[in-house]
PDB file of C-alpha atoms in Angstrom:
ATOM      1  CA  UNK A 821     -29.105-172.262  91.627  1.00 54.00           C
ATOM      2  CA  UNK A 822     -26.801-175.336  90.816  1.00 77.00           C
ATOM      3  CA  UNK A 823     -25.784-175.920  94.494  1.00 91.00           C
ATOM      4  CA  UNK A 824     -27.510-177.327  97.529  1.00 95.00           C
ATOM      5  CA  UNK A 825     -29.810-174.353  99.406  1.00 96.00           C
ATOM      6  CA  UNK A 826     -30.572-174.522 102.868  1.00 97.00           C
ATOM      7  CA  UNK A 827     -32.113-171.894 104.887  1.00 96.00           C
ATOM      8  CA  UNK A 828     -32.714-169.855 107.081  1.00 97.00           C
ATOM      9  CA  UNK A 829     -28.957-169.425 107.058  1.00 95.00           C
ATOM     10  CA  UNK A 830     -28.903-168.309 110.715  1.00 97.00           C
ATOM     11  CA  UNK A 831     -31.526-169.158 113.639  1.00 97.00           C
ATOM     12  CA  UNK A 832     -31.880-167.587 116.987  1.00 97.00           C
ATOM     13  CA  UNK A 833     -34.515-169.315 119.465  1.00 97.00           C
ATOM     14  CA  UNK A 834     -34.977-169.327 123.106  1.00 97.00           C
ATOM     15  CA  UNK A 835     -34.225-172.879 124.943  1.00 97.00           C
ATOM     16  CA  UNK A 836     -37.782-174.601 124.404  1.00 97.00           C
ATOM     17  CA  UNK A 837     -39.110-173.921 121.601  1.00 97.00           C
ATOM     18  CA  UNK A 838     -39.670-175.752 117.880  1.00 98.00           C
ATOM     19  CA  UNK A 839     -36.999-174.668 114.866  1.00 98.00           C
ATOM     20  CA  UNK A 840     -37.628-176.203 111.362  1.00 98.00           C
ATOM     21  CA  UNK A 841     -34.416-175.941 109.140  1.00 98.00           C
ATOM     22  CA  UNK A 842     -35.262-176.510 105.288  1.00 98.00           C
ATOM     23  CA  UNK A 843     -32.786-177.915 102.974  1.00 98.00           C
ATOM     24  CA  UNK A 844     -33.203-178.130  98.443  1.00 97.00           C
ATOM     25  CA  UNK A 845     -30.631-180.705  97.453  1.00 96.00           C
ATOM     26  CA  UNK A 846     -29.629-180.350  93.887  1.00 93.00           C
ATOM     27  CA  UNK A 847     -32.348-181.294  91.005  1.00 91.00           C
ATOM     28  CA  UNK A 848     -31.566-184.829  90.247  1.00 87.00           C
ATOM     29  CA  UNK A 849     -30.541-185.919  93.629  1.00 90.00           C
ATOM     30  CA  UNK A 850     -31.361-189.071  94.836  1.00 90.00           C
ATOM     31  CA  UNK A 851     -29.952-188.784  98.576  1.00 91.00           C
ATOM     32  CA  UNK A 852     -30.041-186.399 101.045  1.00 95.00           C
ATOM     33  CA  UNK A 853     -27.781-186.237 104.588  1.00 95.00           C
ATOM     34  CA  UNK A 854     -28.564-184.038 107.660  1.00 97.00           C
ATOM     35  CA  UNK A 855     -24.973-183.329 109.646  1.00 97.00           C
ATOM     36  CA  UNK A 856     -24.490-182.171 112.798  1.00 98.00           C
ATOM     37  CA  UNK A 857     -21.533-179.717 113.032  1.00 97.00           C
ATOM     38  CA  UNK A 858     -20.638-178.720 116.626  1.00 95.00           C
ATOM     39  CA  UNK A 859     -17.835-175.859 116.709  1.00 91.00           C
ATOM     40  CA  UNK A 860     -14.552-176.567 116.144  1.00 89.00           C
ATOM     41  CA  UNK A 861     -15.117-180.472 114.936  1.00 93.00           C
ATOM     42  CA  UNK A 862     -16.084-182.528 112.656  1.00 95.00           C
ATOM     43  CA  UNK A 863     -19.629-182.690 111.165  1.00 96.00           C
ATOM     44  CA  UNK A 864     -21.569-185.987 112.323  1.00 96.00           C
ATOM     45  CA  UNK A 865     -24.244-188.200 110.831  1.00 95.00           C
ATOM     46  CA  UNK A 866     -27.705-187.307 111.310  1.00 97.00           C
ATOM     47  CA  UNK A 867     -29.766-189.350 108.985  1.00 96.00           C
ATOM     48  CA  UNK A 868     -30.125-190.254 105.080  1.00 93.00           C
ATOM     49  CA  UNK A 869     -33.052-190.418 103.141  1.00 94.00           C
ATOM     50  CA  UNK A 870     -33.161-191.864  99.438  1.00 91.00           C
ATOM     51  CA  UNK A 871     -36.017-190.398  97.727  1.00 92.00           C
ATOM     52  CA  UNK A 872     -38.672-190.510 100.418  1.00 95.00           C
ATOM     53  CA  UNK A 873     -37.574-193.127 102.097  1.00 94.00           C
ATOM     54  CA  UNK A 874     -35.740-192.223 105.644  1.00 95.00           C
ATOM     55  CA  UNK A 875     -32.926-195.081 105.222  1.00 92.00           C
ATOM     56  CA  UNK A 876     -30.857-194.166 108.420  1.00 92.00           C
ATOM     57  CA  UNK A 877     -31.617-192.295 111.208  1.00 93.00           C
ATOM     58  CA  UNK A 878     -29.321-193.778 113.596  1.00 93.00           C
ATOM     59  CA  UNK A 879     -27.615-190.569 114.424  1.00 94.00           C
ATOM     60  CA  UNK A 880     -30.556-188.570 115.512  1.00 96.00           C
ATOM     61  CA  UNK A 881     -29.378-187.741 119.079  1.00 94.00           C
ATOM     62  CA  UNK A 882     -32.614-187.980 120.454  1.00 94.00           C
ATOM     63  CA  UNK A 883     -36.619-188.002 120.023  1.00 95.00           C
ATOM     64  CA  UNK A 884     -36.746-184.085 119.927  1.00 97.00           C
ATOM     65  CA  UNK A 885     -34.977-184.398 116.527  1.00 98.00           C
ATOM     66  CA  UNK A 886     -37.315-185.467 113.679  1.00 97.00           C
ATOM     67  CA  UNK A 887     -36.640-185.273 109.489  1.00 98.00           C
ATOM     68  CA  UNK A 888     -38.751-185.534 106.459  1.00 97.00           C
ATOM     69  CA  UNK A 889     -38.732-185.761 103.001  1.00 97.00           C
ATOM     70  CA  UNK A 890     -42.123-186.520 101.724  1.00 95.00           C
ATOM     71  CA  UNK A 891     -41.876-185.485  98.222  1.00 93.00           C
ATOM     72  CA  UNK A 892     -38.327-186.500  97.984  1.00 91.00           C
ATOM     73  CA  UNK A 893     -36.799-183.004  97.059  1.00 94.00           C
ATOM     74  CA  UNK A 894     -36.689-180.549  99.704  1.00 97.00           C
ATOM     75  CA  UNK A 895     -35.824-182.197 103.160  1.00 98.00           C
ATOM     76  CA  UNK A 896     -36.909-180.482 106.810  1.00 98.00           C
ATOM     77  CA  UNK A 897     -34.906-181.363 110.009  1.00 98.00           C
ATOM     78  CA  UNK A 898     -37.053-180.291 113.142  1.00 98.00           C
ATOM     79  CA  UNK A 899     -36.321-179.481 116.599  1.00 98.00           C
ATOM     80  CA  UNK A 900     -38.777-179.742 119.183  1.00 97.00           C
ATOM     81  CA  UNK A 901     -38.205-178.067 122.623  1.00 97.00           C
ATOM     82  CA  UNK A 902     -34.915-177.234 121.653  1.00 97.00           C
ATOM     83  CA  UNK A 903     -31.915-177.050 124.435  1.00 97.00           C
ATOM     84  CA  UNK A 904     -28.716-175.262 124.472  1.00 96.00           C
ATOM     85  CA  UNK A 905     -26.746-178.547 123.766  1.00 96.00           C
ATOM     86  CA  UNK A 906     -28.610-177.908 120.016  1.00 97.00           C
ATOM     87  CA  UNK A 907     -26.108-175.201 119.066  1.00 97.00           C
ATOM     88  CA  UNK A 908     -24.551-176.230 116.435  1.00 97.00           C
ATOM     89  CA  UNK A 909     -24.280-176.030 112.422  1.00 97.00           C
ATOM     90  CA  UNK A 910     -26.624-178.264 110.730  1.00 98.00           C
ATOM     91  CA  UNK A 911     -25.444-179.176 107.635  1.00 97.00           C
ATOM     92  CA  UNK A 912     -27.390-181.042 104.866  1.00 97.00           C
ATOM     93  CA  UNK A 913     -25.441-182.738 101.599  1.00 95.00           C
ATOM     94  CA  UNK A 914     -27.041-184.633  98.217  1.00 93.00           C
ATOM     95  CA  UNK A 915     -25.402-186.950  96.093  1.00 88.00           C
ATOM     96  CA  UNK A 916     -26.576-189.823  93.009  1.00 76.00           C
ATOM     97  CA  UNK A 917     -27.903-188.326  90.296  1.00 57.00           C
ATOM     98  CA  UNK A 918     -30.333-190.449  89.123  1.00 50.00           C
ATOM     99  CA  UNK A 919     -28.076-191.482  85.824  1.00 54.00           C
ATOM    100  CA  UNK A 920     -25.421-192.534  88.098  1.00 54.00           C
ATOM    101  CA  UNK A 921     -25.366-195.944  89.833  1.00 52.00           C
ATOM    102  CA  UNK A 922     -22.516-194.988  92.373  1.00 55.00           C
ATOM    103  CA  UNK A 923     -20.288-193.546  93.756  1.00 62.00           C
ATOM    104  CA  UNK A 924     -20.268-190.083  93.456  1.00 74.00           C
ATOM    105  CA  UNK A 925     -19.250-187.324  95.921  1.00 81.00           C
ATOM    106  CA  UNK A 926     -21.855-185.594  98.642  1.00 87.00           C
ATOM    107  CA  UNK A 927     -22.152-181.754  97.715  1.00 90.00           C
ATOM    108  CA  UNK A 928     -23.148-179.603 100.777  1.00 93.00           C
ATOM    109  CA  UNK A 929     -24.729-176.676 101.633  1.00 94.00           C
ATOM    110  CA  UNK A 930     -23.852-173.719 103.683  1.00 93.00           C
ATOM    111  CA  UNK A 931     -25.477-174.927 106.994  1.00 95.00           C
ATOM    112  CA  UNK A 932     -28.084-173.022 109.367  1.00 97.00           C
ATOM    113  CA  UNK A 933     -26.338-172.091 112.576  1.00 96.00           C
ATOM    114  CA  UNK A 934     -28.536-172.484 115.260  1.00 97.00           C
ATOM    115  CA  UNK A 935     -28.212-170.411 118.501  1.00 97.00           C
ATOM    116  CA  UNK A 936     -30.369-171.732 121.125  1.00 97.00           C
ATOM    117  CA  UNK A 937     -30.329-169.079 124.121  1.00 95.00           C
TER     118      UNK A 937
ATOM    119  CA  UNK B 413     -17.410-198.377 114.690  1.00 85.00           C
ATOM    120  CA  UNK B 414     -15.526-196.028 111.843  1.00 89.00           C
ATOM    121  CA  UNK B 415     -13.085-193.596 113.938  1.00 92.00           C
ATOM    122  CA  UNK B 416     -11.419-191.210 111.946  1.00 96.00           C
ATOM    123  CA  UNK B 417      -8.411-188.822 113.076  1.00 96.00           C
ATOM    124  CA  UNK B 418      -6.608-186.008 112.197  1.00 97.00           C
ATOM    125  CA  UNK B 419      -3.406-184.597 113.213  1.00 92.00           C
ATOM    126  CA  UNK B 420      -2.334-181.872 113.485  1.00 92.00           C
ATOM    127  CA  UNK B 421      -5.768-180.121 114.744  1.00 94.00           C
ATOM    128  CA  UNK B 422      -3.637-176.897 113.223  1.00 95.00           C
ATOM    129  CA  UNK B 423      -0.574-176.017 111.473  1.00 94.00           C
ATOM    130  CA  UNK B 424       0.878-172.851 110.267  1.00 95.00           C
ATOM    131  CA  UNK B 425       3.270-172.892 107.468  1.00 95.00           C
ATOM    132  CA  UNK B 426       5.030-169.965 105.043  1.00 97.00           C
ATOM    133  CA  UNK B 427       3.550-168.796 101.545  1.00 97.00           C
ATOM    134  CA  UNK B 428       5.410-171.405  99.473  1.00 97.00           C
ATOM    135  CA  UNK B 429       6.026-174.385 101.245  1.00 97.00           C
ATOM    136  CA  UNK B 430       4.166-177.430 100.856  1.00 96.00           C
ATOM    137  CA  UNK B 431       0.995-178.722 103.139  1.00 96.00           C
ATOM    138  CA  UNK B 432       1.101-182.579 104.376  1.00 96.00           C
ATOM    139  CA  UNK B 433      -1.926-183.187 106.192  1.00 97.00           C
ATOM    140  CA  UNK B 434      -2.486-186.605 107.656  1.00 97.00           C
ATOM    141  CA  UNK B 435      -5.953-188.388 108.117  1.00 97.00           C
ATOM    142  CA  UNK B 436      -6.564-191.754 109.532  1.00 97.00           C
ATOM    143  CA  UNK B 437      -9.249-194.445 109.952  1.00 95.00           C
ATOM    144  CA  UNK B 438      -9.693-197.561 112.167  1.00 93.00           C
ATOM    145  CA  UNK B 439     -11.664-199.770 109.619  1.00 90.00           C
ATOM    146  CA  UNK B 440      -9.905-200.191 106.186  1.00 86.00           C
ATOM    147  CA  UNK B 441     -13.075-201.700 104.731  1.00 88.00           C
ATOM    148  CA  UNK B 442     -14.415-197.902 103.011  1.00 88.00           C
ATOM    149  CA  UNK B 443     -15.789-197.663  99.750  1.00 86.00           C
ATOM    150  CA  UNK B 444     -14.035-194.407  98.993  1.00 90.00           C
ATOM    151  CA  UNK B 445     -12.374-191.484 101.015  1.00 93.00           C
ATOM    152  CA  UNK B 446     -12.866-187.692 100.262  1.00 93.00           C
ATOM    153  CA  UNK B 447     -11.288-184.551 101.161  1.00 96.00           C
ATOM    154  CA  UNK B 448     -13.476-180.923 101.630  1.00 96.00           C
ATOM    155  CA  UNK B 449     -12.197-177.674 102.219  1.00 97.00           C
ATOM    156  CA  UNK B 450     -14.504-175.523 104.839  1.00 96.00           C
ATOM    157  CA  UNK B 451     -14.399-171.674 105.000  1.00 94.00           C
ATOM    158  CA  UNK B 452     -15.115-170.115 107.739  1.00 89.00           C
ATOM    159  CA  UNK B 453     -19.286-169.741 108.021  1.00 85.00           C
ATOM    160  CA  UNK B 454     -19.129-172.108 104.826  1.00 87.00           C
ATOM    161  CA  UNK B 455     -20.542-174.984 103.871  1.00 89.00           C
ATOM    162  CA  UNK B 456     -17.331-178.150 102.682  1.00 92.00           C
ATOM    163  CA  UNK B 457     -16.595-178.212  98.993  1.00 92.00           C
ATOM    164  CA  UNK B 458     -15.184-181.891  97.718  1.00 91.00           C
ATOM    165  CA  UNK B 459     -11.958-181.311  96.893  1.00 95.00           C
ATOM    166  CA  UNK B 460     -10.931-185.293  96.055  1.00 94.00           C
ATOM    167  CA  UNK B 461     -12.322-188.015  95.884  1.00 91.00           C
ATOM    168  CA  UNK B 462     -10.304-191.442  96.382  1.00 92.00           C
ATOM    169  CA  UNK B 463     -12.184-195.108  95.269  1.00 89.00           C
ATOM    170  CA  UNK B 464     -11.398-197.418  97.791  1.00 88.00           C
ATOM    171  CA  UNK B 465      -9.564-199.437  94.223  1.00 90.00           C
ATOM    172  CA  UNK B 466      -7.164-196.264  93.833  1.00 91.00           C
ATOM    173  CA  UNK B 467      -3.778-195.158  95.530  1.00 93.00           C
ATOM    174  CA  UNK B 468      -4.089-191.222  94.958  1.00 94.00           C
ATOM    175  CA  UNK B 469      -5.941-189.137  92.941  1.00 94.00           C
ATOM    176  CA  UNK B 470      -4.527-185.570  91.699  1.00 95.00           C
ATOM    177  CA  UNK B 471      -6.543-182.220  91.254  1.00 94.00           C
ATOM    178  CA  UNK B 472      -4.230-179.280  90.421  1.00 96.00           C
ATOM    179  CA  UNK B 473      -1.915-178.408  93.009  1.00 97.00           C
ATOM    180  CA  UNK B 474      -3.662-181.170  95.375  1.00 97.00           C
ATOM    181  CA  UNK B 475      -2.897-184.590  95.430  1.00 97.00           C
ATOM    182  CA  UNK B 476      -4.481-187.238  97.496  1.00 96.00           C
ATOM    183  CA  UNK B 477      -3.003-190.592  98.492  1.00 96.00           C
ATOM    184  CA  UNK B 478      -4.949-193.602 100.149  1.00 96.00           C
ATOM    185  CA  UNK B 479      -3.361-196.796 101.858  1.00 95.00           C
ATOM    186  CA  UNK B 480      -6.086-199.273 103.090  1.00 91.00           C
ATOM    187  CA  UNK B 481      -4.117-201.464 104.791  1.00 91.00           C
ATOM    188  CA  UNK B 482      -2.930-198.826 106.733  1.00 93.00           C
ATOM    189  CA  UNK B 483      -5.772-196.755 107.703  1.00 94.00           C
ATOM    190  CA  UNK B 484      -4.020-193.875 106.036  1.00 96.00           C
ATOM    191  CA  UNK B 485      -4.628-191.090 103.825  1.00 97.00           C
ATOM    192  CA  UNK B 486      -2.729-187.707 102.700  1.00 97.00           C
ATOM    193  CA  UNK B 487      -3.456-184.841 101.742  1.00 97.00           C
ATOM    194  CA  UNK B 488      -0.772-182.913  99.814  1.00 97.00           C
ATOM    195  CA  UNK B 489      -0.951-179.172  98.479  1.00 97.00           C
ATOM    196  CA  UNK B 490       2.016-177.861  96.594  1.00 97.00           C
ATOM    197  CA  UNK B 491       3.109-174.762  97.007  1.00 97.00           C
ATOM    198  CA  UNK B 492       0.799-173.409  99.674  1.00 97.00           C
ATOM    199  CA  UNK B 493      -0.493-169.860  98.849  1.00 97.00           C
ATOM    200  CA  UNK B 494      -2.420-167.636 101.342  1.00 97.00           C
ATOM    201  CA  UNK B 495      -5.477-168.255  99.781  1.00 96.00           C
ATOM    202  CA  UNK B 496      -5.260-171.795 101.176  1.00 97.00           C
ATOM    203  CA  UNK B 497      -5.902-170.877 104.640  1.00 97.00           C
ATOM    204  CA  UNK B 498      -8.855-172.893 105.627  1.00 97.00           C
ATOM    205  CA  UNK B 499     -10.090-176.260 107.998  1.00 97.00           C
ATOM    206  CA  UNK B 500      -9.170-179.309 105.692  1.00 98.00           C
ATOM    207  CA  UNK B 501     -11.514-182.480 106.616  1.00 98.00           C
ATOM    208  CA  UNK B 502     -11.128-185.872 105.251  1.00 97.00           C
ATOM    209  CA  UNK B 503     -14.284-188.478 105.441  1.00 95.00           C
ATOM    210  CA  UNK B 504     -14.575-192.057 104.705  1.00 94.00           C
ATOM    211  CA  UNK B 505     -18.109-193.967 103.512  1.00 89.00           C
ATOM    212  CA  UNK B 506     -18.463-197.391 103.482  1.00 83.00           C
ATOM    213  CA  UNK B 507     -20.725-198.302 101.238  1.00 75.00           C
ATOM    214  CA  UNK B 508     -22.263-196.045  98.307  1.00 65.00           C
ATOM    215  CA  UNK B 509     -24.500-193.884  98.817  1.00 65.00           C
ATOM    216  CA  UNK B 510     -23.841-194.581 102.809  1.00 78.00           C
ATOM    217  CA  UNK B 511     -22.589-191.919 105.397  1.00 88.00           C
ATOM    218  CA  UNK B 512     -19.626-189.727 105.549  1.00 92.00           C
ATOM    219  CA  UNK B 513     -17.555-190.181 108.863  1.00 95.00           C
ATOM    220  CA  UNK B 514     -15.854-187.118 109.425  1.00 97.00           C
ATOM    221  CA  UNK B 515     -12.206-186.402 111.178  1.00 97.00           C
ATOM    222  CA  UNK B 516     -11.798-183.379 113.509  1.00 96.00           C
ATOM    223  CA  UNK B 517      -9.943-181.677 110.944  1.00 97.00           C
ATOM    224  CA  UNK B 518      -6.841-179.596 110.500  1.00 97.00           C
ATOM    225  CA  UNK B 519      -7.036-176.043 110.365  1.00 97.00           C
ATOM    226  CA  UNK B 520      -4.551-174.421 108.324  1.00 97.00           C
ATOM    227  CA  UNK B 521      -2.779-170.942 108.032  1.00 97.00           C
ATOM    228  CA  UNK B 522      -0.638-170.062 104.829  1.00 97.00           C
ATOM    229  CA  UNK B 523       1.472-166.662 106.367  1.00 96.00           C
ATOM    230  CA  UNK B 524       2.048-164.126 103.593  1.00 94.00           C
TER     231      UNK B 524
END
């Protein structure tokens, strides 16, 4: 597909356990973002890798949360002992083609919703 | 810190008349501001994109203005139809390739 995939789509766990949420940013694209949408606001900054590299991880709310991108395609935010305060839509958005220098608008996916229980 | 606002949080509005949705930011120095649409259970979809160097940019029905000095920025659909009806968020970056900082958003109901 031409758009950014993420999956699973939706995720159930029990307060506690480990979730893994995959994203596939679109061919070509340089960055990736993780979001963090809570109901009924805003999405906020996770972190931003370009390429490989994990530029900004400044909004990672705590230790528990942890993101990769080692081949610098598909990207994997992970949850460890997840708590109910987790609930929320992740939401993960690329942007620069590689041909472009700047500029150029983040295209998102359709976000996991995590339920933690 | 960037702070970004919306207001209304809602609005409702009659098939037909036109949408004025206000967005605004604390710290004029952005690179560029853009406007998604979100669907319920949906991912955003860029709707307009505004350079930091521009005043408005125009996209069909939409149109988009952008005053730096002012910390403002407007989003204008013409003619609001039903189909419409969704949570309108506006986000400003301040550098390329940099972070999105996200308003609340403004939910919005076009009434048959």
């Amino acid at each position: 597909g031409a758009g950014v995939s993420q999956s699973p789509r939706y995720k159930v766990a029990k307060r506690g356990q480990d979730v893994a949420l995959r994203c596939d940013p679109i061919s070509g694209h340089v960055s990736l973002f993780w979001y963090q949408q809570a109901l009924g606001q805003g999405p906020e900054f996770l972190t931003y890798f370009q390429n490989e590299a994990q530029l900004d991880k400044s909004g990672l709310p705590s230790d528990r949360f942890f993101a990769e991108r080692p081949e610098g395609s598909v990207s994997t935010l992970k949850i460890q002992r997840t708590q109910q305060e987790d609930s929320a839509v992740y939401l993960c958005a690329s942007s620069l083609p590689r041909r472009y220098s700047s500029n150029q608008p983040q295209h998102f996916g359709d976000g996991t919703r995590l339920s933690i229980l | 810190k960037q702070e970004v606002t919306q207001i209304p949080a809602a609005l409702s509005v009659p098939e037909g008349e036109n949408l004025v949705l206000n967005c605004s930011f604390t710290d004029s120095a952005i690179y560029n501001l853009q406007w998604f649409r979100q669907d319920p259970g949906k991912g955003l979809t860029s709707l307009l994109l505004i350079q930091s160097s521009q005043r408005e940019q125009t996209s069909g029905r939409l149109n988009a203005s952008l005053d730096k000095s002012s910390g403002r920025s407007t989003l204008y659909i013409a003619a609001s139809q039903p189909g419409d009806s969704a949570t309108y968020l506006c986000a400003a970056i301040k550098a390329a390739g940099n972070k999105l900082t996200f308003g609340g958003g403004t939910r919005v109901l076009v009434k048959p």
